[in-house]
Protein backbone atom coordinates (compact mmCIF):
# COMPACT_ATOMS: atom_id res chain seq x y z
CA UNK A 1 234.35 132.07 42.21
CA UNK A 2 236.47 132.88 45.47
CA UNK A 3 238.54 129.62 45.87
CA UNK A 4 238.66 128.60 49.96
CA UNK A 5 242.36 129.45 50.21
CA UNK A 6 241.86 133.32 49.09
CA UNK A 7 240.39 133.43 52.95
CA UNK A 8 244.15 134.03 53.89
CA UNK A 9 246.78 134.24 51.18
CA UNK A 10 247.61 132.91 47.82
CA UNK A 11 251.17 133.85 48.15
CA UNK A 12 252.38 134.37 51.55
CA UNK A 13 251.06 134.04 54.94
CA UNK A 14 251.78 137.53 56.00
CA UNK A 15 248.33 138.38 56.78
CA UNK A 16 245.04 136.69 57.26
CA UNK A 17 241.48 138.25 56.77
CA UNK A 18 239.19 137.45 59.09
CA UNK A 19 235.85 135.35 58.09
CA UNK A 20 233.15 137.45 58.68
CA UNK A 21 235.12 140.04 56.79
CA UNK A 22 234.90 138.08 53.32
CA UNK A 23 231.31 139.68 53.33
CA UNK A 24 233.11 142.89 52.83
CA UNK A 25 236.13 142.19 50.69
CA UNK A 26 234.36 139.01 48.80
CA UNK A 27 231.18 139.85 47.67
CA UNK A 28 228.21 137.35 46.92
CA UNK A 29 231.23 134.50 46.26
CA UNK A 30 233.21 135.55 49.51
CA UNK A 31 229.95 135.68 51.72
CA UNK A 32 229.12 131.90 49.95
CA UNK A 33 232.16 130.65 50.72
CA UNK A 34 231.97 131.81 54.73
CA UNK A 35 229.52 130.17 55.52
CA UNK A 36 230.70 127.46 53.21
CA UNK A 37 234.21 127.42 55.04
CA UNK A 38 232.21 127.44 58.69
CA UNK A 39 229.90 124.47 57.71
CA UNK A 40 233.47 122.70 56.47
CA UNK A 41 234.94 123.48 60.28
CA UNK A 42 231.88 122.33 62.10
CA UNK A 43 232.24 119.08 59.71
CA UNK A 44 236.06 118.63 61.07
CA UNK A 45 235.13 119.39 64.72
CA UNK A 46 232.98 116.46 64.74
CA UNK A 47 234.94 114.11 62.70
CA UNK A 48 232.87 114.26 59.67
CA UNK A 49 234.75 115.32 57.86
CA UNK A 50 239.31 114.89 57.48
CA UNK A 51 241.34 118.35 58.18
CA UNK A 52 243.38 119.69 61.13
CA UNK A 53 242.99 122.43 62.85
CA UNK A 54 245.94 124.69 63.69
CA UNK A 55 246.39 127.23 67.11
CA UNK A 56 247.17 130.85 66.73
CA UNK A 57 249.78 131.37 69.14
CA UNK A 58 250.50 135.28 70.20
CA UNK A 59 253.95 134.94 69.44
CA UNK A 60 255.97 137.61 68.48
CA UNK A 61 258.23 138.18 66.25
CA UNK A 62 256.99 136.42 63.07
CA UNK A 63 260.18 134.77 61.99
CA UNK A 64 261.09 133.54 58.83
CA UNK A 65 264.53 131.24 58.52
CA UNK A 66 266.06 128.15 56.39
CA UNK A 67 268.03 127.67 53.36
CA UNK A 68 268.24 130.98 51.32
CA UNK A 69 267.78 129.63 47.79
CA UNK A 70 270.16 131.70 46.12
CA UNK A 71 272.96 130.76 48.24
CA UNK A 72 271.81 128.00 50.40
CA UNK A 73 272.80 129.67 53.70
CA UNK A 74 270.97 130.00 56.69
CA UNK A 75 269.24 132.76 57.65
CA UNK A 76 266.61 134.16 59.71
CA UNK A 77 264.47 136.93 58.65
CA UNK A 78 261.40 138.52 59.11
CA UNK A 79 258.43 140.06 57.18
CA UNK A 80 260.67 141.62 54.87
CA UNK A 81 261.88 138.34 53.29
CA UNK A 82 259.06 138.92 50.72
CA UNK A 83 260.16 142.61 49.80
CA UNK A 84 261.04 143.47 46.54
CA UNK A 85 264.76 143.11 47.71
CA UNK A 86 264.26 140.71 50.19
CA UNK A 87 265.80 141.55 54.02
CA UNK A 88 267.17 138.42 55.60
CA UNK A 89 269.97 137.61 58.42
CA UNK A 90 272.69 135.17 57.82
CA UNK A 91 275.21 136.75 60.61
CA UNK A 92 275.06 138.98 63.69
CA UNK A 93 276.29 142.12 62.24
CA UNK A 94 272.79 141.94 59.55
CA UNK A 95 270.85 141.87 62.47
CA UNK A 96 272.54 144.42 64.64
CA UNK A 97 272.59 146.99 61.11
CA UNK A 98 268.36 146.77 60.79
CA UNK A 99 266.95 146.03 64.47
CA UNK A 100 267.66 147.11 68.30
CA UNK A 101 266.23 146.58 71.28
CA UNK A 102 264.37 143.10 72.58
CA UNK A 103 264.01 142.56 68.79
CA UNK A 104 267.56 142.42 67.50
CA UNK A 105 268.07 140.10 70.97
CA UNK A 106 265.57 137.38 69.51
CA UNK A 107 266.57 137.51 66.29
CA UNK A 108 269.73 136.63 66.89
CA UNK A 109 269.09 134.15 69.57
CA UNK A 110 267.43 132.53 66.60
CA UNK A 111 270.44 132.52 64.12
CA UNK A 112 272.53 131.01 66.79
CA UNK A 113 270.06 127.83 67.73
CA UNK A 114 267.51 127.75 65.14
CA UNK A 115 270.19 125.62 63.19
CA UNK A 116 270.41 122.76 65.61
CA UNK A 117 267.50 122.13 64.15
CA UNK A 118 268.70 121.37 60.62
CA UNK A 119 265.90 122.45 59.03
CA UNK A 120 265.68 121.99 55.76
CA UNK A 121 263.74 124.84 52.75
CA UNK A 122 262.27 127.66 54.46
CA UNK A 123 259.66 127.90 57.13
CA UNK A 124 257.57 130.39 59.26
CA UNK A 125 257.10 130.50 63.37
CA UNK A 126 256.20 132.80 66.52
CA UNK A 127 258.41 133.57 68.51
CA UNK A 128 257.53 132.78 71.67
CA UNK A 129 260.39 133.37 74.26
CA UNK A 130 263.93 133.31 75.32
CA UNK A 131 265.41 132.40 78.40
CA UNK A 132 264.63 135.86 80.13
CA UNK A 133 261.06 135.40 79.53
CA UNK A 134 260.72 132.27 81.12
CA UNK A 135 259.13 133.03 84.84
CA UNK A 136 257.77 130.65 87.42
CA UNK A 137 254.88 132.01 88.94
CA UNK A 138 251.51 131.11 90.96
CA UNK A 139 248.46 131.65 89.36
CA UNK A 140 245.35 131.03 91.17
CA UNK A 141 247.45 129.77 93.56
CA UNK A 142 248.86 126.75 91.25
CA UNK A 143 252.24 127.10 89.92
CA UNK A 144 253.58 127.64 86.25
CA UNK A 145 256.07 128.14 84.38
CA UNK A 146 254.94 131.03 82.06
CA UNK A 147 256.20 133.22 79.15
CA UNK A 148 254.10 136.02 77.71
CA UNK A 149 255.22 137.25 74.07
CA UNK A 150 251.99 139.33 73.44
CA UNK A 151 248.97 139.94 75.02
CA UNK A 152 248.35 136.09 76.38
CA UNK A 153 250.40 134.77 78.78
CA UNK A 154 251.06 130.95 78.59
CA UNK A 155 251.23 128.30 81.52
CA UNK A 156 252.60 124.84 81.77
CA UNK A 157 251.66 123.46 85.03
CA UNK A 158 255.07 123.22 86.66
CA UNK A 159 256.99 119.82 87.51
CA UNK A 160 255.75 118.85 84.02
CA UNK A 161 258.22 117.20 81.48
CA UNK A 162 256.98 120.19 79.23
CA UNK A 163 257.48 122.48 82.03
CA UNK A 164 260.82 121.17 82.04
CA UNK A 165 261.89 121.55 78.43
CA UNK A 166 260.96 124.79 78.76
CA UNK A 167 263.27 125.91 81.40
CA UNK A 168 265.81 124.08 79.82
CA UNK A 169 265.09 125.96 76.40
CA UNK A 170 267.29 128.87 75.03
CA UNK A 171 264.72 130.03 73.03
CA UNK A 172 261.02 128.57 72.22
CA UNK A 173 259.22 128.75 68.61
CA UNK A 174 255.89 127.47 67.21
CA UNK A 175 255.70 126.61 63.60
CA UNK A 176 252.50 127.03 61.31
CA UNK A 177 253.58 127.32 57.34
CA UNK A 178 256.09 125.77 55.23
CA UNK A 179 257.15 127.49 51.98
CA UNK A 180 258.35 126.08 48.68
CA UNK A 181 259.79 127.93 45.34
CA UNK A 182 263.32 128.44 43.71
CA UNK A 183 263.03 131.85 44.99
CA UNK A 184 261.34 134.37 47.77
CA UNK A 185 259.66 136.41 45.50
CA UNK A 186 257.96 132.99 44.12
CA UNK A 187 257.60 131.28 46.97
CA UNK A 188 254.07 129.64 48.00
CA UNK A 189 252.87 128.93 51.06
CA UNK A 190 251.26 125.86 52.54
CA UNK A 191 249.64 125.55 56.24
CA UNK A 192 251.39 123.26 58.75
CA UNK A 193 255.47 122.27 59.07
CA UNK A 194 256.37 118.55 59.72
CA UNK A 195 258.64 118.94 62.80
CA UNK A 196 259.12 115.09 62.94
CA UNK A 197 261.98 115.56 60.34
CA UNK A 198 263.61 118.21 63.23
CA UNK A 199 266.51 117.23 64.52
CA UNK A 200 265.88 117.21 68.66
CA UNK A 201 268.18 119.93 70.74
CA UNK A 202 267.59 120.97 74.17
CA UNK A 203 268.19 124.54 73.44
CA UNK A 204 265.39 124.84 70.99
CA UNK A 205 261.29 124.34 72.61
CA UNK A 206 259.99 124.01 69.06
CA UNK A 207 256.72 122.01 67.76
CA UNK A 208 254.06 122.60 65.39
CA UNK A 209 250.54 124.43 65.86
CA UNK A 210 248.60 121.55 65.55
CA UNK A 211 245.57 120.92 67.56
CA UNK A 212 246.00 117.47 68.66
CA UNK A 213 243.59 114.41 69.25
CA UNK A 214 240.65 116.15 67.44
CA UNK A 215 239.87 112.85 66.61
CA UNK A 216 238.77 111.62 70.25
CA UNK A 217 236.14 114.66 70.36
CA UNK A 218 232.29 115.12 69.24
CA UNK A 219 230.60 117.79 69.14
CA UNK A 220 227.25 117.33 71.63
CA UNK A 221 224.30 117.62 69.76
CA UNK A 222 223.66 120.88 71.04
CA UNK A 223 226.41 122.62 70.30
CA UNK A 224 226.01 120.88 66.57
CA UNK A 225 222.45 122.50 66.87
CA UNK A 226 223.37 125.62 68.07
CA UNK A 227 226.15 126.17 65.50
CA UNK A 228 223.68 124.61 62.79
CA UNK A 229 221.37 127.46 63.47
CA UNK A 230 223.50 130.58 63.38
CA UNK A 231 224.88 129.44 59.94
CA UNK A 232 220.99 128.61 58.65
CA UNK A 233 220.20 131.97 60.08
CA UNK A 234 223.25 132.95 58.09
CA UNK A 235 221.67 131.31 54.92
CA UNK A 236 218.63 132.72 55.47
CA UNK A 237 219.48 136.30 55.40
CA UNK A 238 222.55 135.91 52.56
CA UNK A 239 219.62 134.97 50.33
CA UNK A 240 217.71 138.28 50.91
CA UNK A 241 220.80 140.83 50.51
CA UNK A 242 220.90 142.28 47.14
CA UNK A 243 223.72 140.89 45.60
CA UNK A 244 224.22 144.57 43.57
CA UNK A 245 224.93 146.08 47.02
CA UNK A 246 227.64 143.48 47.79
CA UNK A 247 229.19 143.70 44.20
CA UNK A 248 229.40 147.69 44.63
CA UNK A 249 231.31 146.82 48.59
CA UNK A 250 233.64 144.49 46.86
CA UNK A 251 233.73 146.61 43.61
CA UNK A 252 234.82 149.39 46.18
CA UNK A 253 237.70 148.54 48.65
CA UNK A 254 238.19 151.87 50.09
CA UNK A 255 234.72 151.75 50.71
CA UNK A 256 234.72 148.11 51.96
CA UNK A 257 237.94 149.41 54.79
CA UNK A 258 236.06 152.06 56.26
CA UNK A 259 233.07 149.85 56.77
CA UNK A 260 235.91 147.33 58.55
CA UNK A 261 237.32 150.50 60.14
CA UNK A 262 234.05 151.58 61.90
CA UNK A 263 232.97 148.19 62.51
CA UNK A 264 236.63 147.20 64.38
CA UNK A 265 236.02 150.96 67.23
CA UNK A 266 233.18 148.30 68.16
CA UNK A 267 235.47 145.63 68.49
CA UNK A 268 238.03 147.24 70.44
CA UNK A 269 235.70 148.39 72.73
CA UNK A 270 234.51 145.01 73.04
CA UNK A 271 231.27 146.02 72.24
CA UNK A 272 228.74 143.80 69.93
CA UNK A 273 226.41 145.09 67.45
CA UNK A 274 222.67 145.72 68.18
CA UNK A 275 220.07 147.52 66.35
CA UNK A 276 221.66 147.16 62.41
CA UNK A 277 219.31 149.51 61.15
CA UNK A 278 221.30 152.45 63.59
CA UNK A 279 224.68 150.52 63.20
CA UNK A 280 223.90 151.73 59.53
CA UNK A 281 222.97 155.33 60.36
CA UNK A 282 226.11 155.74 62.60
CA UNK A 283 228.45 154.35 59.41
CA UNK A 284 227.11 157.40 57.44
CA UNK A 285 227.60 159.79 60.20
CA UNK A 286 231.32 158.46 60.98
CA UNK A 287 231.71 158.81 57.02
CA UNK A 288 230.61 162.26 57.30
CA UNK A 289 232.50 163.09 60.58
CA UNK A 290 235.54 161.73 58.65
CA UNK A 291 235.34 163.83 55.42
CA UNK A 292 234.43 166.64 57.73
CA UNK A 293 237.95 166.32 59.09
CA UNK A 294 239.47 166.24 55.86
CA UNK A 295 237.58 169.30 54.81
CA UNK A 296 238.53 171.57 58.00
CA UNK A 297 242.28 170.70 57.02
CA UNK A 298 242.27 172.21 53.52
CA UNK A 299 242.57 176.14 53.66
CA UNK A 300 241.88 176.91 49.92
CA UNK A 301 238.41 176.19 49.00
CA UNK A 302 239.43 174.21 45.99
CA UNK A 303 240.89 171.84 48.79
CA UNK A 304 237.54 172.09 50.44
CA UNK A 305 235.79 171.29 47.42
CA UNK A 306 237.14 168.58 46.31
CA UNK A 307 237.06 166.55 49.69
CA UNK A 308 233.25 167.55 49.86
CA UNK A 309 232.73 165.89 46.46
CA UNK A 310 234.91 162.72 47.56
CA UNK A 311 232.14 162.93 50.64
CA UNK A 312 229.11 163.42 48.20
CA UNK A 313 230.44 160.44 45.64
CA UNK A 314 230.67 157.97 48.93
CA UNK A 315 227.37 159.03 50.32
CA UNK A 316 225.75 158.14 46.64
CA UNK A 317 226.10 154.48 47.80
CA UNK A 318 223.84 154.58 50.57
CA UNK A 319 220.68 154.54 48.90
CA UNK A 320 217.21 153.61 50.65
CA UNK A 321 217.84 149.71 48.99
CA UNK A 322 221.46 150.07 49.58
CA UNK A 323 220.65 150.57 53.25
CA UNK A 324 218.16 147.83 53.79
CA UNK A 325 221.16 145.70 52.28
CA UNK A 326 223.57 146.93 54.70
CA UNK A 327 221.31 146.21 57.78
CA UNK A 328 220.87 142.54 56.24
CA UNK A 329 224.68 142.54 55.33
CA UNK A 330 225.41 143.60 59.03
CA UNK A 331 222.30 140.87 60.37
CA UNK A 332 224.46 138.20 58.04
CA UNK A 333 228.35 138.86 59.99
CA UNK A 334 226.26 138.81 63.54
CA UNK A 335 225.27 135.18 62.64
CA UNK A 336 228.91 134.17 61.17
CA UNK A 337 230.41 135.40 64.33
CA UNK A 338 228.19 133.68 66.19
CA UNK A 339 228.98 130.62 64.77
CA UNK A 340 232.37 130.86 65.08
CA UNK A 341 232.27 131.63 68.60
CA UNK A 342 230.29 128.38 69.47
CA UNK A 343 232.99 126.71 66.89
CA UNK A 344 235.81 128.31 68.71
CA UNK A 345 234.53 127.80 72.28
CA UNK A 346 234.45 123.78 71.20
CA UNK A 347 237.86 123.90 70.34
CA UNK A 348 239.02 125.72 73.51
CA UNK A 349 238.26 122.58 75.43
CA UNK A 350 240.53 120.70 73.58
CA UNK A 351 243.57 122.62 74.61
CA UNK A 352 246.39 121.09 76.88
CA UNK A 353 248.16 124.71 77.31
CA UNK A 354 246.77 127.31 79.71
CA UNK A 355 246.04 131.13 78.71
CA UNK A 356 245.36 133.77 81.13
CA UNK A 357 245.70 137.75 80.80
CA UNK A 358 248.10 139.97 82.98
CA UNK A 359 245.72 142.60 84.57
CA UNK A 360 246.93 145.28 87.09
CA UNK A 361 244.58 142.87 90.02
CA UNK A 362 246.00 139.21 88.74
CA UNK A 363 245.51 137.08 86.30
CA UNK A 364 242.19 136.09 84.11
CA UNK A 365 241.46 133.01 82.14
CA UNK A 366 240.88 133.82 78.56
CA UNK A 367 241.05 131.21 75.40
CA UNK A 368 243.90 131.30 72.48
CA UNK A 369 243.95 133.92 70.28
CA UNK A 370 241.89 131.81 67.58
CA UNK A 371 242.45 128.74 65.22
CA UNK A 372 243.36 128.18 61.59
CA UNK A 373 241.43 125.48 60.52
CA UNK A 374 243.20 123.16 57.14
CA UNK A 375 241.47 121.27 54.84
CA UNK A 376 243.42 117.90 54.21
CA UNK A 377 242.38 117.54 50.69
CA UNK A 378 242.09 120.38 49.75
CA UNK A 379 245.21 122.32 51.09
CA UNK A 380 242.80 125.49 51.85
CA UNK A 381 242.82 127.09 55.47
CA UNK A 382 240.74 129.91 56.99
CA UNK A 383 241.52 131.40 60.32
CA UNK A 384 238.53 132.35 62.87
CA UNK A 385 239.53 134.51 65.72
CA UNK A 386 237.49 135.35 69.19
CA UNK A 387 237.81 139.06 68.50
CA UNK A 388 235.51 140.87 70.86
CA UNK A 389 237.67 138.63 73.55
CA UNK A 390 241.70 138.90 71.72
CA UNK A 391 240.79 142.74 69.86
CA UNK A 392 239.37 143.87 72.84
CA UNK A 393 242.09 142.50 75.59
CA UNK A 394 244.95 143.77 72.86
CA UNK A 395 243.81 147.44 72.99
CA UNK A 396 242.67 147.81 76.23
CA UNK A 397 245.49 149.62 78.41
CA UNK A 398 243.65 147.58 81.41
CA UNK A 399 245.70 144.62 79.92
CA UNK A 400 249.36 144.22 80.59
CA UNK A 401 251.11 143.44 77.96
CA UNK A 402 254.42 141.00 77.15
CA UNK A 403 255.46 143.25 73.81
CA UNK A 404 255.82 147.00 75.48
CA UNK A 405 259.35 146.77 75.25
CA UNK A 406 261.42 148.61 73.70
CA UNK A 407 262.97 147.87 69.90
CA UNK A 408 259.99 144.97 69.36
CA UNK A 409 258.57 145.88 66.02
């Protein structure tokens, strides 16, 4: 069986998949556990049960730094710390010889303070901002002091003591996962850093992700009703879906992408599913469209022949059962995301930090990217996202944007 953890990462917390898409990429045990890890969140929210529940800041970079473990150096680095060679910074001139631009700027804004911290082993943060992107601005006619990394842009009512800090800040970073392991290629990663062991410096903004004071908040009893009955609806139809059909998805991940694929054009438009049974007629025709492509490249007609058979093996899976699966399969993510909207619309209350979006006529309330919620027993952590509200606002060109500069990667 899927263990609760595999909803992110066993090794490293370079990527996270989202919940609804276990019913893809998990099969009967990933769409069991789902539902199993939304019923666990809905138990934290209202204090039933012990965890924490982390933010997703839109920070950017992801950086990597501590001890190197070969050498015991400091360095900052990021993604590529878990390559085969691993990539990391321990002076100017290894930044300056593999980034440019805004990029190279950060990083090395964060080998020159990042140590004031004296952090000890090796731990993972967004970036949020250096001094330059530190404005004070009115917003709704209140004023902030604001820094915008990614897509959200983040306000601290100003004349606050963490308005304050902020100004006073050379850099600002929010910590999420702390990794352990005589190496980087064997390192494992756990959710959450204890900052308390930080040493304090003006020049660095830095704190953890955690959601705090969950445990002064309830859930009404309608929203515990509400989210209650998407996930029995959930239930309901998880127990009609062939489980064949979601071996073959799992069985199949080039087959279980392109269903992602097609389902995320809806997402960016921010555009929900209706009718399942013609969501399921439009996945064969953008399969078809797709191939199609592919088959209009080749020139010879061996070329053409053997895309058309790739087409005619992928089209074998959508048999009359298979289909009746899909539209339940599709039926069963509606109700997940549903939950986790009313789950994540709880937890956007709780928040002490204001997000709006930059559009071209002001600015627009919106909630944090999403949440990572952690099991305290168990170590586990899945991460639920608002996606037709973050996917949607991160593709649309109607959003400005804090990363369209040049040399962020």
């Amino acid at each position: 069986m899927i263990n609760f953890k595999e909803f992110i990462t066993e090794q490293k917390n370079t990527h996270m998949t989202h919940i609804e898409d276990k019913v893809l990429y998990g099969g009967v045990d990933g769409t069991r556990q789902a539902i199993l890890a939304l019923r666990s969140l809905r138990d934290m929210v209202a204090g039933v049960k012990d965890g924490n529940v982390s933010v997703k800041w839109d920070g950017a970079p992801a950086v990597f730094c501590g001890n190197d473990p070969r050498d015991g150096k400091f360095f900052v680095a990021k993604k590529g710390i878990f390559n085969a060679t691993p990539k990391v910074y321990k002076t100017d001139a290894d930044v300056d010889a593999d980034t440019s631009g805004d990029l190279s700027t950060k990083l090395k804004a964060a080998l020159k303070y990042l140590p004031e911290l004296g952090i000890k082993g090796v731990v993972q943060g967004d970036f949020l901002f250096d001094s330059s992107d530190v404005k004070t601005k009115k917003i709704k006619g209140k004023p902030y002091v604001t820094f915008h990394p990614n897509t959200i842009v983040y306000a601290i009512p100003a004349g606050t003591e963490a308005a304050k800090k902020v100004r006073a800040a050379k850099i600002g970073i929010v910590w999420h996962t702390t990794y352990t392991g005589n190496s980087f290629e064997t390192m494992k990663a756990s959710y959450g850093v204890n900052t308390s062991k930080f040493r304090d410096t003006k020049n660095v903004w830095s704190q953890d992700a955690m959601l705090r004071d969950m445990t002064q908040f309830t859930m009404t009893k309608k929203d515990t009703e509400e989210v209650n009955a998407h996930l029995s609806n959930a239930g309901r139809i998880f127990n009609k879906i062939s489980g064949s059909t979601l071996r073959t998805i799992e069985a199949n991940q080039d087959l279980a992408q392109t269903i992602e694929t097609f389902n995320n054009t809806f997402v960016r438009k921010g555009q929900v599913i209706g009718n399942t049974k013609a969501h399921v007629e439009k996945l064969i025709r953008y399969i078809q469209q797709k191939f199609q492509k592919e088959i209009d490249k080749r020139k010879s007609e061996k070329g053409k022949t053997a895309q058309q058979k790739k087409l005619d093996d992928v089209l074998q899976f959508f048999s009359p059962q298979n289909k009746i699966s899909l539209q339940m399969m599709f039926d069963l993510q509606k109700s997940i995301v549903l939950a986790k909207l009313k789950i994540i619309n709880i937890l956007n209350r709780l928040n002490g930090a204001q997000t709006f979006l930059k559009t071209r006529d002001g600015y627009k309330v919106t909630g944090q990217e999403g949440y990572v919620a952690i099991d305290k027993l168990g170590g586990d952590a899945v991460k639920i996202v608002d996606r037709m509200e973050f996917s949607y606002a991160n593709f649309s060109p109607e959003i400005i944007k804090g990363w369209d500069k040049p040399g962020r990667n």
